[in-house]
Each structure stands twice: as structure tokens, then as C-alpha cells.
Tab-separated table of C-alpha atoms and ligand atoms in Angstrom:
chain	number	residue	atom	x	y	z
A	17	MET	CA	-17.764	-15.499	-32.055
A	18	SER	CA	-19.012	-16.965	-28.803
A	19	ASP	CA	-18.536	-15.203	-25.515
A	20	VAL	CA	-15.977	-17.725	-24.302
A	21	ARG	CA	-14.144	-17.555	-27.607
A	22	GLN	CA	-13.928	-13.764	-27.319
A	23	HIS	CA	-12.380	-14.015	-23.838
A	24	ALA	CA	-10.032	-16.745	-25.028
A	25	ASP	CA	-9.007	-14.478	-27.875
A	26	ASP	CA	-8.203	-11.642	-25.428
A	27	ILE	CA	-6.049	-13.888	-23.250
A	28	HIS	CA	-4.332	-15.347	-26.299
A	29	ALA	CA	-3.475	-11.814	-27.505
A	30	GLN	CA	-1.947	-10.885	-24.159
A	31	PHE	CA	0.529	-13.727	-24.378
A	32	SER	CA	1.200	-13.753	-28.102
A	33	ASP	CA	4.459	-11.777	-27.726
A	34	HIS	CA	5.781	-14.118	-25.057
A	35	ILE	CA	4.817	-17.741	-25.480
A	36	ASP	CA	3.056	-19.908	-27.982
A	37	VAL	CA	-0.408	-20.246	-26.482
A	38	ASP	CA	-2.957	-22.373	-28.289
A	39	ILE	CA	-6.251	-20.531	-28.452
A	40	GLU	CA	-8.224	-23.811	-28.376
A	41	ASP	CA	-6.455	-24.679	-25.152
A	42	VAL	CA	-7.384	-21.293	-23.631
A	43	GLU	CA	-10.992	-21.745	-24.642
A	44	GLU	CA	-11.141	-25.242	-23.201
A	45	ARG	CA	-9.743	-24.102	-19.845
A	46	LEU	CA	-12.271	-21.266	-19.675
A	47	THR	CA	-15.153	-23.554	-20.633
A	48	THR	CA	-14.229	-26.100	-17.984
A	49	LEU	CA	-14.109	-23.485	-15.242
A	50	VAL	CA	-17.294	-21.721	-16.293
A	51	ASP	CA	-19.443	-24.724	-17.253
A	52	GLU	CA	-18.252	-27.464	-14.932
A	53	TYR	CA	-17.107	-25.530	-11.892
A	54	LYS	CA	-19.587	-22.647	-12.263
A	55	VAL	CA	-16.836	-20.058	-11.831
A	56	PRO	CA	-17.832	-16.525	-12.924
A	57	MET	CA	-16.183	-15.489	-16.199
A	58	ASP	CA	-13.968	-12.740	-14.747
A	59	GLU	CA	-12.628	-15.150	-12.141
A	60	ALA	CA	-12.117	-17.815	-14.780
A	61	ARG	CA	-10.178	-15.311	-16.883
A	62	ARG	CA	-7.934	-14.433	-13.949
A	63	SER	CA	-7.327	-18.077	-13.184
A	64	VAL	CA	-6.487	-18.997	-16.775
A	65	THR	CA	-4.280	-15.906	-17.143
A	66	ASN	CA	-2.402	-16.902	-13.980
A	67	HIS	CA	-1.905	-20.397	-15.368
A	68	TYR	CA	-0.177	-19.033	-18.474
A	69	LEU	CA	1.803	-16.467	-16.462
A	70	GLU	CA	3.205	-19.303	-14.412
A	71	GLU	CA	3.900	-21.392	-17.466
A	72	ALA	CA	5.745	-18.510	-19.115
A	73	GLY	CA	7.511	-17.411	-15.918
A	74	LEU	CA	6.078	-13.917	-16.288
A	75	GLU	CA	4.662	-11.379	-13.862
A	76	ARG	CA	1.256	-9.753	-14.230
A	77	GLU	CA	2.792	-6.454	-15.336
A	78	ASP	CA	4.820	-8.146	-18.087
A	79	ILE	CA	1.801	-8.833	-20.226
A	80	SER	CA	-0.304	-6.295	-21.970
A	81	GLY	CA	-3.675	-5.592	-20.438
A	82	GLY	CA	-5.225	-5.265	-23.838
A	83	ASP	CA	-6.473	-1.771	-24.537
A	84	SER	CA	-4.512	0.950	-22.847
A	85	GLU	CA	-6.096	4.367	-22.980
A	86	ALA	CA	-4.592	7.833	-23.120
A	87	ALA	CA	-4.836	9.252	-19.608
A	88	LYS	CA	-3.945	12.297	-17.579
A	89	ILE	CA	-1.977	11.900	-14.377
A	90	GLU	CA	-4.744	13.402	-12.230
A	91	ASP	CA	-7.131	10.710	-13.490
A	92	VAL	CA	-5.079	7.853	-12.073
A	93	ASP	CA	-7.196	6.530	-9.227
A	94	GLU	CA	-7.272	2.759	-9.732
A	95	PRO	CA	-4.517	0.155	-9.570
A	96	GLU	CA	-3.908	-2.267	-12.473
A	97	GLU	CA	-5.214	0.013	-15.199
A	98	TRP	CA	-3.352	0.029	-18.494
A	99	ILE	CA	-2.825	3.561	-19.743
A	100	ASP	CA	-0.804	5.766	-22.089
A	101	LEU	CA	0.792	8.909	-20.671
A	102	THR	CA	2.492	11.872	-22.248
A	103	ALA	CA	4.748	13.112	-19.500
A	104	LYS	CA	7.976	14.840	-18.598
A	105	VAL	CA	10.601	13.229	-16.374
A	106	ILE	CA	10.902	15.725	-13.534
A	107	GLU	CA	13.334	13.819	-11.349
A	108	LEU	CA	15.203	10.556	-11.325
A	109	TRP	CA	15.897	8.930	-7.957
A	110	ASP	CA	18.399	6.262	-6.979
A	111	PRO	CA	16.799	2.833	-7.332
A	112	ARG	CA	16.911	0.939	-4.027
A	113	SER	CA	16.734	-2.464	-5.672
A	114	ASP	CA	18.590	-4.218	-8.482
A	115	SER	CA	15.264	-5.220	-10.019
A	116	VAL	CA	14.536	-1.549	-10.752
A	117	ALA	CA	16.306	0.148	-13.658
A	118	GLN	CA	14.926	3.632	-13.093
A	119	VAL	CA	12.611	5.295	-10.621
A	120	GLY	CA	11.489	8.889	-10.418
A	121	LEU	CA	8.757	11.411	-10.877
A	122	LEU	CA	6.727	12.075	-14.024
A	123	GLY	CA	4.638	15.178	-14.597
A	124	ASP	CA	1.994	16.400	-17.015
A	125	PRO	CA	-0.172	19.554	-16.917
A	126	THR	CA	-2.517	17.889	-14.407
A	127	GLY	CA	-0.034	16.686	-11.800
A	128	THR	CA	2.838	14.396	-10.940
A	129	ILE	CA	3.201	10.662	-10.317
A	130	LYS	CA	5.969	8.269	-9.358
A	131	PHE	CA	7.174	5.799	-11.970
A	132	THR	CA	9.178	2.587	-11.756
A	133	LYS	CA	10.908	0.925	-14.683
A	134	TRP	CA	11.865	-2.714	-14.206
A	135	ALA	CA	15.424	-3.773	-15.025
A	136	LYS	CA	14.296	-6.930	-16.808
A	137	SER	CA	11.999	-4.983	-19.141
A	138	GLU	CA	15.153	-3.698	-20.910
A	139	LEU	CA	13.631	-0.393	-21.970
A	140	PRO	CA	15.693	2.602	-23.123
A	141	ALA	CA	16.813	5.002	-20.386
A	142	LEU	CA	14.662	8.031	-19.654
A	143	GLU	CA	16.471	11.338	-19.254
A	144	GLU	CA	15.685	13.940	-16.637
A	145	GLY	CA	13.829	16.786	-18.353
A	146	GLY	CA	12.856	14.606	-21.315
A	147	VAL	CA	9.276	14.468	-22.586
A	148	TYR	CA	7.957	11.065	-23.605
A	149	GLU	CA	4.946	9.280	-24.863
A	150	LEU	CA	4.679	6.180	-22.696
A	151	ARG	CA	2.263	3.615	-24.080
A	152	ASN	CA	1.093	0.618	-22.094
A	153	VAL	CA	2.098	1.498	-18.557
A	154	VAL	CA	0.247	-0.066	-15.665
A	155	THR	CA	-0.982	1.794	-12.608
A	156	ASP	CA	-0.245	0.675	-9.075
A	157	GLU	CA	-1.274	1.777	-5.615
A	158	TYR	CA	0.522	1.570	-2.289
A	159	GLN	CA	-0.917	3.040	0.895
A	160	GLY	CA	-3.192	5.354	-1.039
A	161	ARG	CA	-0.469	6.664	-3.331
A	162	TYR	CA	-0.544	5.881	-7.023
A	163	SER	CA	2.356	5.159	-9.307
A	164	VAL	CA	2.906	3.754	-12.788
A	165	LYS	CA	5.077	0.834	-13.807
A	166	LEU	CA	6.923	0.666	-17.096
A	167	ASN	CA	7.145	-2.969	-18.188
A	168	SER	CA	8.312	-5.076	-21.097
A	169	THR	CA	5.222	-4.205	-23.140
A	170	THR	CA	5.698	-0.451	-22.663
A	171	VAL	CA	6.528	1.570	-25.768
A	172	ILE	CA	8.617	4.681	-25.124
A	173	GLU	CA	8.785	7.471	-27.665
A	174	GLU	CA	10.761	10.622	-26.954
A	175	LEU	CA	8.925	13.768	-28.031
A	176	ASP	CA	10.606	16.909	-29.275
A	177	GLU	CA	8.469	19.263	-27.219
A	178	ASP	CA	8.229	20.665	-23.734
A	179	ILE	CA	5.174	20.341	-21.564
A	180	GLU	CA	4.162	22.384	-18.584
A	181	VAL	CA	3.956	20.409	-15.391
A	182	GLY	CA	1.106	21.208	-13.047
A	183	ASN	CA	0.871	20.827	-9.318
A	184	ASP	CA	-1.605	18.533	-7.700
A	185	THR	CA	-2.980	21.441	-5.756
A	186	SER	CA	-5.094	20.510	-2.788
A	187	GLU	CA	-7.533	22.594	-0.822
A	188	VAL	CA	-8.259	21.736	2.766
A	189	GLU	CA	-10.739	23.559	4.907
A	190	GLY	CA	-11.278	22.610	8.498
A	191	ALA	CA	-10.076	22.689	12.059
A	192	LEU	CA	-6.421	22.288	12.880
A	193	VAL	CA	-6.832	19.559	15.471
A	194	ASP	CA	-3.292	18.462	16.216
A	195	MET	CA	0.351	19.398	15.829
A	196	GLN	CA	2.762	16.519	15.332
A	197	ARG	CA	6.239	15.842	16.696
A	198	GLY	CA	9.001	17.558	14.799
A	199	SER	CA	7.127	20.850	14.773
A	200	GLY	CA	8.328	24.224	16.054
A	201	LEU	CA	11.994	25.155	16.247
A	202	ILE	CA	13.905	22.309	14.619
A	203	LYS	CA	17.478	21.741	13.460
A	204	ARG	CA	18.393	20.528	9.998
A	205	CYS	CA	21.522	18.884	8.663
A	206	PRO	CA	23.761	21.526	7.030
A	207	GLU	CA	25.290	19.114	4.470
A	208	ASP	CA	24.643	19.997	0.829
A	209	ASP	CA	21.275	18.761	-0.420
A	210	CYS	CA	20.585	16.953	2.855
A	211	THR	CA	18.422	19.203	5.064
A	212	ARG	CA	17.183	16.186	7.039
A	213	VAL	CA	15.694	17.077	10.398
A	214	LEU	CA	18.109	16.147	13.186
A	215	GLN	CA	17.086	13.820	15.997
A	216	ASN	CA	19.068	14.615	19.150
A	217	GLY	CA	21.695	16.431	17.095
A	218	ARG	CA	22.153	13.553	14.671
A	219	CYS	CA	21.423	13.268	10.966
A	220	ASN	CA	20.341	9.823	9.786
A	221	GLU	CA	22.792	10.059	6.909
A	222	HIS	CA	25.675	12.179	8.245
A	223	GLY	CA	25.736	11.433	11.978
A	224	GLU	CA	26.448	14.154	14.502
A	225	VAL	CA	26.440	17.575	12.838
A	226	GLU	CA	26.135	21.217	13.801
A	227	GLY	CA	22.504	21.741	12.817
A	228	GLU	CA	20.883	24.804	11.365
A	229	PHE	CA	17.744	26.153	12.978
A	230	ASP	CA	14.503	26.150	11.023
A	231	LEU	CA	10.836	26.596	11.758
A	232	ARG	CA	8.228	24.116	10.651
A	233	ILE	CA	4.780	22.859	11.572
A	234	LYS	CA	3.382	19.426	10.800
A	235	ALA	CA	-0.296	19.707	11.511
A	236	VAL	CA	-3.419	17.618	11.203
A	237	VAL	CA	-6.394	19.422	9.710
A	238	ASP	CA	-9.813	17.786	9.941
A	239	ASP	CA	-12.294	18.796	7.264
A	240	GLY	CA	-15.121	16.891	8.928
A	241	ILE	CA	-14.644	13.844	6.707
A	242	ASP	CA	-10.913	13.202	6.560
A	243	ALA	CA	-7.820	14.162	8.470
A	244	HIS	CA	-5.159	15.799	6.279
A	245	GLU	CA	-1.502	16.177	7.153
A	246	VAL	CA	-0.312	19.679	6.358
A	247	ILE	CA	3.251	20.982	6.451
A	248	PHE	CA	4.034	24.657	6.991
A	249	ASP	CA	7.581	25.606	6.020
A	250	LYS	CA	9.444	28.496	7.677
A	251	ASP	CA	7.695	31.231	5.717
A	252	ALA	CA	4.263	29.688	6.165
A	253	THR	CA	4.920	29.131	9.868
A	254	GLU	CA	6.085	32.728	10.357
A	255	GLU	CA	3.010	33.993	8.601
A	256	LEU	CA	0.643	31.673	10.445
A	257	THR	CA	1.997	32.376	13.920
A	258	GLY	CA	3.472	35.859	13.591
A	259	LEU	CA	6.591	34.390	15.181
A	260	SER	CA	9.841	34.836	13.254
A	261	LEU	CA	12.724	32.361	13.260
A	262	GLU	CA	14.862	34.928	15.125
A	263	GLU	CA	12.197	35.412	17.780
A	264	ALA	CA	11.776	31.657	18.116
A	265	LYS	CA	15.538	31.225	18.641
A	266	GLU	CA	15.563	33.973	21.306
A	267	MET	CA	12.579	32.405	23.010
A	268	ALA	CA	14.339	29.026	23.098
A	269	MET	CA	17.600	30.534	24.364
A	270	ASP	CA	15.829	32.386	27.171
A	271	ALA	CA	14.126	29.203	28.266
A	272	LEU	CA	17.179	27.005	27.516
A	273	ASP	CA	14.651	24.737	25.822
A	274	THR	CA	13.541	24.555	22.189
A	275	THR	CA	10.269	22.796	22.956
A	276	ILE	CA	8.853	26.035	24.357
A	277	VAL	CA	8.441	27.223	20.749
A	278	ALA	CA	6.255	24.261	19.785
A	279	ASP	CA	4.216	24.704	22.968
A	280	GLU	CA	3.659	28.357	22.181
A	281	ILE	CA	2.657	27.625	18.578
A	282	ARG	CA	0.347	24.798	19.589
A	283	GLU	CA	-1.539	27.086	21.937
A	284	ASP	CA	-1.904	29.593	19.147
A	285	ILE	CA	-3.179	27.353	16.337
A	286	VAL	CA	-4.789	24.143	17.601
A	287	GLY	CA	-8.555	24.517	17.502
A	288	THR	CA	-8.536	27.199	14.812
A	289	TYR	CA	-10.267	26.833	11.437
A	290	TYR	CA	-8.226	27.391	8.301
A	291	HIS	CA	-8.576	27.318	4.542
A	292	ILE	CA	-5.309	25.930	3.198
A	293	GLU	CA	-4.151	25.561	-0.397
A	294	GLY	CA	-0.952	24.085	-1.709
A	295	PRO	CA	0.732	21.332	-3.677
A	296	THR	CA	0.571	17.762	-2.424
A	297	PHE	CA	3.787	15.924	-1.732
A	298	GLY	CA	3.112	12.307	-0.985
A	299	ARG	CA	0.593	12.259	1.822
A	300	TYR	CA	1.296	15.854	2.815
A	301	VAL	CA	-0.237	19.106	1.678
A	302	LEU	CA	2.363	21.879	1.653
A	303	ALA	CA	0.649	25.011	2.927
A	304	ASP	CA	1.165	27.707	0.325
A	305	ASP	CA	-1.811	29.889	0.922
A	306	VAL	CA	-3.449	29.959	4.340
A	307	GLU	CA	-6.488	31.857	5.471
A	308	GLU	CA	-7.800	31.822	9.015
A	309	LEU	CA	-11.549	31.317	9.174
A	310	GLY	CA	-13.752	32.444	11.989
A	311	GLY	CA	-15.559	29.244	12.769
A	312	PRO	CA	-17.604	27.337	15.232
A	313	ALA	CA	-14.522	25.971	16.956
A	314	ASP	CA	-15.615	24.119	20.020
A	315	PRO	CA	-12.290	23.279	21.685
A	316	GLU	CA	-13.804	20.539	23.809
A	317	GLU	CA	-15.300	18.717	20.855
A	318	LEU	CA	-12.150	19.104	18.774
A	319	LEU	CA	-10.002	17.716	21.520
A	320	ILE	CA	-12.161	14.624	21.766
A	321	LYS	CA	-11.882	14.202	18.009
A	322	ALA	CA	-8.133	14.742	17.975
A	323	ARG	CA	-7.607	12.154	20.699
A	324	SER	CA	-9.640	9.618	18.796
A	325	MET	CA	-7.456	9.859	15.689
B	408	ZN	ZN1	22.588	14.972	6.684
């Protein structure tokens, strides 16, 4: 089989479930682009594929990418790869669009990843807590975060087994160069399952509410190559600063100002080197295990760096 014929065969196979594509026609289109217009083969393939997508009224993710390979969640680091996953549905979220049937979080022993299932793909519903073999899902990337899309070519098989779900644990070692807004003594919405941080006494969802005090730090840690956003919850903040929630509340009441707590914490931690470990949640690392490192912290240099970020 010639090279062009092989490529034509691949494209033909991708569409065989959807429309009647003539393999001679595919080959002719490829040949014209490659021989007459001197288009490189991979570009010619994309162009011809797009032609048939348009003709069939399909989207890229509707057609099979050919060979999908068994993959682990932690290995997903490229968009538009076709893979098979064995994963547990950890959470289902409310879809924000009618075009989405289900959206949520999948997990396997190596980590977690968001998934989206299109409404028009008409796949069976996934249950929270269920373990599935998902064949032919396609990876996607948005702002550095990966997800997988279940599409009309995806095959879903429910498995009668449980799998352990691992954390994507991150380790960050470097200087804490900045503390972001929303750090220190904050108030959260008291409504069940809300816990949103209040802005001027208001919850985005529930309006004006009597907030509950909490302690939190959103910090930027620079490892010399990248800046990482790290969140310290109440326990981690108390441990990091030696300041308890009760003490922070007293401090704020004495000063009639809650921002004094953030100021105090900032003075204590910015410019210090830390080794931080914890699960990743979106773009954040949640500080689980924190160790202060004695380091060559040059406050002047760090400040210049922090300002430039
Ligand atoms: Zn709320």
C-alpha cells in the first residue's frame, strides 16, 4: 500500500461510522494537496479531515482518532490525544450548558481529571462512585489544565470493582514571595455546603449573610523556575504562623480592623523559604505538609522578583 493510500485508509476509517466516504476520493484529495500544492502530509490530512467533518456536520471530537491507548491520568499532558482510561467517578457537577450531559471529576490511582460528556453523544449516564472503563476519550487543555471529553465514539463499560484514587501530590520548594488578597482573617458564608468567602459581607450566591470567621493564606511560592499558588487552610495557617483563629479574632477586635491579621502574617512569612507538599486542586497546591527551610533569603532580591510577577 502506498503512503498516500495508507493515510487515506486512516481517514476513511475515522468516518466509516458516520458517513459514506469513498476511499478513492480521500486519496485523490490527499494526492492533489501533496503533489500539486506541495502541502506536507500531516497538513494535508488535517485539511482533508476537516473537509469531511464539514460535510458530515461533525466536530473533531466526534470522530475516532484511530488508535486510543490505555493511559493513566497522571500521564495526560497533551491535548487531542485519544486514550482509554479506567477511572472512578469521584464527583458529578451541575453542567452549565445544555450541550453538556455530564461533567465531573474522574480519578485513578495516579490522580484526578475533569471530564465532560456531550449531550449529543447520547452515552449512558455515569454514576457517582462508579468505576468504568472509558475507551476512546479525547484529551483537552484549557489554561494549563487538562480534561477528557467523552464523545460519540466513546465506549463505556461499568466495572464491578473499586479502585483507589490517588492525589496529584505536588512538592514545591522555594521562597514565599507574595501573599494574595483574601488572605488572613476572612469570613465565609454559613449556608450549608457554600463556604464561599464573603466580599464586604456578601456571598456571591446568598447575598448578605452573617459570616463565619476563618483563617487562610493564598501565597505565591517561587521555586526559581515557576511561581506556584499555594493555599493554606486554617490548620495549615495556624501551624505556619503560630497564630490561632481565636488570637486572630482578638487581634482584629482590638484594632477594629481585620486587615491587621493579614499584615501581621505577611511580615512573618514573606521572604521565607519553605518545602511544601500537598494535593493539587486546579491551579492551587493545598499545603498539607510544610517545612520551613533556612535559606539564602535576600529580601531585597525577592521583593524585586515579586513585583515583577
Ligand atoms: Zn453562600
